[in-house]
Every structure is written in C-alpha cells, then in structure tokens.
PDB file of C-alpha atoms and ligand atoms in Angstrom:
ATOM      1  CA  MET T   1      -2.026 -14.688 -19.920  1.00 42.00           C
ATOM      2  CA  SER T   2      -3.147 -16.237 -23.177  1.00 44.00           C
ATOM      3  CA  VAL T   3      -1.317 -16.108 -26.469  1.00 47.00           C
ATOM      4  CA  ARG T   4      -3.842 -13.574 -27.721  1.00 45.00           C
ATOM      5  CA  ASP T   5      -2.835 -11.173 -24.969  1.00 43.00           C
ATOM      6  CA  ILE T   6       0.726 -11.038 -26.180  1.00 47.00           C
ATOM      7  CA  VAL T   7       1.377  -7.728 -27.850  1.00 61.00           C
ATOM      8  CA  GLN T   8       3.316  -8.056 -31.068  1.00 80.00           C
ATOM      9  CA  LEU T   9       6.708  -6.454 -30.935  1.00 89.00           C
ATOM     10  CA  SER T  10       7.972  -4.369 -33.802  1.00 92.00           C
ATOM     11  CA  CYS T  11      11.357  -5.185 -35.316  1.00 93.00           C
ATOM     12  CA  LYS T  12      12.730  -2.011 -33.770  1.00 93.00           C
ATOM     13  CA  GLU T  13      11.650  -3.147 -30.304  1.00 92.00           C
ATOM     14  CA  VAL T  14      13.190  -6.554 -30.857  1.00 91.00           C
ATOM     15  CA  VAL T  15      16.500  -4.939 -31.776  1.00 91.00           C
ATOM     16  CA  GLU T  16      16.316  -2.858 -28.599  1.00 92.00           C
ATOM     17  CA  LEU T  17      15.632  -5.972 -26.494  1.00 92.00           C
ATOM     18  CA  VAL T  18      18.426  -8.115 -27.947  1.00 90.00           C
ATOM     19  CA  THR T  19      20.965  -7.179 -25.293  1.00 88.00           C
ATOM     20  CA  ASP T  20      18.541  -7.835 -22.429  1.00 91.00           C
ATOM     21  CA  TYR T  21      17.566 -11.108 -24.055  1.00 89.00           C
ATOM     22  CA  GLN T  22      21.177 -12.236 -24.345  1.00 84.00           C
ATOM     23  CA  GLU T  23      21.848 -11.289 -20.747  1.00 89.00           C
ATOM     24  CA  GLY T  24      18.762 -13.169 -19.603  1.00 90.00           C
ATOM     25  CA  ALA T  25      17.374  -9.907 -18.233  1.00 94.00           C
ATOM     26  CA  LEU T  26      13.955 -10.252 -19.871  1.00 92.00           C
ATOM     27  CA  ALA T  27      10.902 -11.347 -17.921  1.00 93.00           C
ATOM     28  CA  VAL T  28       9.527 -14.714 -19.052  1.00 92.00           C
ATOM     29  CA  ALA T  29       6.531 -13.089 -20.761  1.00 90.00           C
ATOM     30  CA  ASP T  30       8.789 -10.642 -22.615  1.00 91.00           C
ATOM     31  CA  ARG T  31      11.083 -13.468 -23.607  1.00 92.00           C
ATOM     32  CA  VAL T  32       8.180 -15.442 -25.078  1.00 91.00           C
ATOM     33  CA  THR T  33       6.979 -12.409 -27.024  1.00 90.00           C
ATOM     34  CA  PHE T  34      10.508 -11.784 -28.228  1.00 92.00           C
ATOM     35  CA  GLU T  35      10.981 -15.380 -29.378  1.00 90.00           C
ATOM     36  CA  GLN T  36       7.554 -15.458 -31.043  1.00 90.00           C
ATOM     37  CA  HIS T  37       8.533 -12.456 -33.088  1.00 91.00           C
ATOM     38  CA  LEU T  38      11.854 -14.072 -34.010  1.00 89.00           C
ATOM     39  CA  PHE T  39      10.218 -17.258 -35.243  1.00 87.00           C
ATOM     40  CA  GLY T  40       7.893 -15.243 -37.443  1.00 90.00           C
ATOM     41  CA  CYS T  41      10.427 -12.724 -38.672  1.00 91.00           C
ATOM     42  CA  THR T  42      13.367 -13.814 -40.808  1.00 92.00           C
ATOM     43  CA  TRP T  43      14.940 -10.383 -40.617  1.00 92.00           C
ATOM     44  CA  CYS T  44      15.150 -10.360 -36.808  1.00 92.00           C
ATOM     45  CA  MET T  45      16.357 -13.966 -36.733  1.00 91.00           C
ATOM     46  CA  THR T  46      19.169 -13.040 -39.118  1.00 91.00           C
ATOM     47  CA  TYR T  47      19.919  -9.946 -37.080  1.00 90.00           C
ATOM     48  CA  LEU T  48      20.215 -11.952 -33.873  1.00 88.00           C
ATOM     49  CA  GLN T  49      22.534 -14.425 -35.571  1.00 87.00           C
ATOM     50  CA  GLN T  50      24.690 -11.527 -36.716  1.00 86.00           C
ATOM     51  CA  VAL T  51      24.780 -10.123 -33.188  1.00 84.00           C
ATOM     52  CA  ASN T  52      25.702 -13.519 -31.761  1.00 80.00           C
ATOM     53  CA  ARG T  53      28.505 -13.813 -34.272  1.00 82.00           C
ATOM     54  CA  GLY T  54      29.713 -10.378 -33.239  1.00 76.00           C
ATOM     55  CA  VAL T  55      29.786 -11.439 -29.590  1.00 69.00           C
ATOM     56  CA  GLU T  56      31.780 -14.535 -30.478  1.00 69.00           C
ATOM     57  CA  LEU T  57      34.249 -12.500 -32.483  1.00 65.00           C
ATOM     58  CA  THR T  58      34.664 -10.012 -29.651  1.00 65.00           C
ATOM     59  CA  THR T  59      35.450 -12.880 -27.297  1.00 64.00           C
ATOM     60  CA  GLN T  60      37.985 -14.217 -29.753  1.00 60.00           C
ATOM     61  CA  LEU T  61      39.618 -10.816 -29.947  1.00 58.00           C
ATOM     62  CA  ARG T  62      40.645 -11.156 -26.310  1.00 58.00           C
ATOM     63  CA  GLU T  63      43.130 -13.776 -27.482  1.00 55.00           C
ATOM     64  CA  PRO T  64      46.108 -11.721 -28.676  1.00 54.00           C
ATOM     65  CA  SER T  65      47.387 -14.525 -30.881  1.00 53.00           C
ATOM     66  CA  GLU T  66      44.156 -14.798 -32.840  1.00 48.00           C
ATOM     67  CA  PRO T  67      42.839 -11.451 -33.982  1.00 49.00           C
ATOM     68  CA  GLY T  68      39.642 -11.960 -35.977  1.00 54.00           C
ATOM     69  CA  PRO T  69      37.856  -9.334 -38.024  1.00 58.00           C
ATOM     70  CA  ILE T  70      34.517  -8.083 -36.731  1.00 62.00           C
ATOM     71  CA  ASP T  71      32.044  -8.040 -39.579  1.00 69.00           C
ATOM     72  CA  THR T  72      30.998  -4.434 -39.122  1.00 72.00           C
ATOM     73  CA  GLN T  73      30.217  -4.218 -42.820  1.00 71.00           C
ATOM     74  CA  LYS T  74      27.440  -6.780 -42.531  1.00 73.00           C
ATOM     75  CA  LEU T  75      26.070  -5.179 -39.376  1.00 71.00           C
ATOM     76  CA  ALA T  76      26.089  -1.783 -41.043  1.00 78.00           C
ATOM     77  CA  THR T  77      24.206  -3.206 -44.005  1.00 80.00           C
ATOM     78  CA  LEU T  78      21.631  -4.754 -41.712  1.00 78.00           C
ATOM     79  CA  PHE T  79      21.292  -1.519 -39.812  1.00 75.00           C
ATOM     80  CA  ARG T  80      20.735   0.446 -43.004  1.00 82.00           C
ATOM     81  CA  LYS T  81      18.090  -2.090 -44.088  1.00 82.00           C
ATOM     82  CA  TRP T  82      16.409  -1.660 -40.728  1.00 81.00           C
ATOM     83  CA  GLN T  83      16.514   2.129 -41.036  1.00 76.00           C
ATOM     84  CA  SER T  84      14.935   2.038 -44.490  1.00 80.00           C
ATOM     85  CA  SER T  85      12.238  -0.446 -43.459  1.00 75.00           C
ATOM     86  CA  LYS T  86      10.885   1.762 -40.668  1.00 65.00           C
TER      87      LYS T  86
HETATM   88 ZN1  LIG R   1      11.262  -8.525 -36.821  1.00 87.85          ZN
END
C-alpha cells in the first residue's frame, strides 16, 4: 500500500475514530491514515487534545478528594464548530 492509496479521512470520520484510536483498536493502515489527517488538520489535532484532557479529568474524578471540572463548555464549542463546518 503506497501513500497515494490512502483515502483521506474527513474530520467527521476522524472524530468517529478517536475512541478506537485511543483504545488501540485501529488497524495499522487506519491508524496511519488517522494520524496523517491529524498532522494536516489543526482542528482535529485540537479536538484530540481536548478529548485527551477530558479523559484525564475523568480519571482524576475517581479521586474523591480531588474533584476537577470537566470542560464541557469547550467540548460543546468544538462540537458546534464541527457541526457548522459540515
Ligand atoms: Zn480534520
């Protein structure tokens, strides 16, 4: 499989693949395509960083002594941007 054979993912597809990517459930070829899109797309890179932050915060929330706010506001803003860019 050459680079030219790699089908470009849309931002929507990237968003749908984020969970699989984080869980390591993507095939190597899919992972490469996913990462290629990320490197060329600031929006998706930012989105992934937001998602990662959300995961970290969720983990922190399991500690009863340290409740941290989940930045749902930012995620909602990103989601709205994504909706309007379709
Ligand atoms: Zn994108």
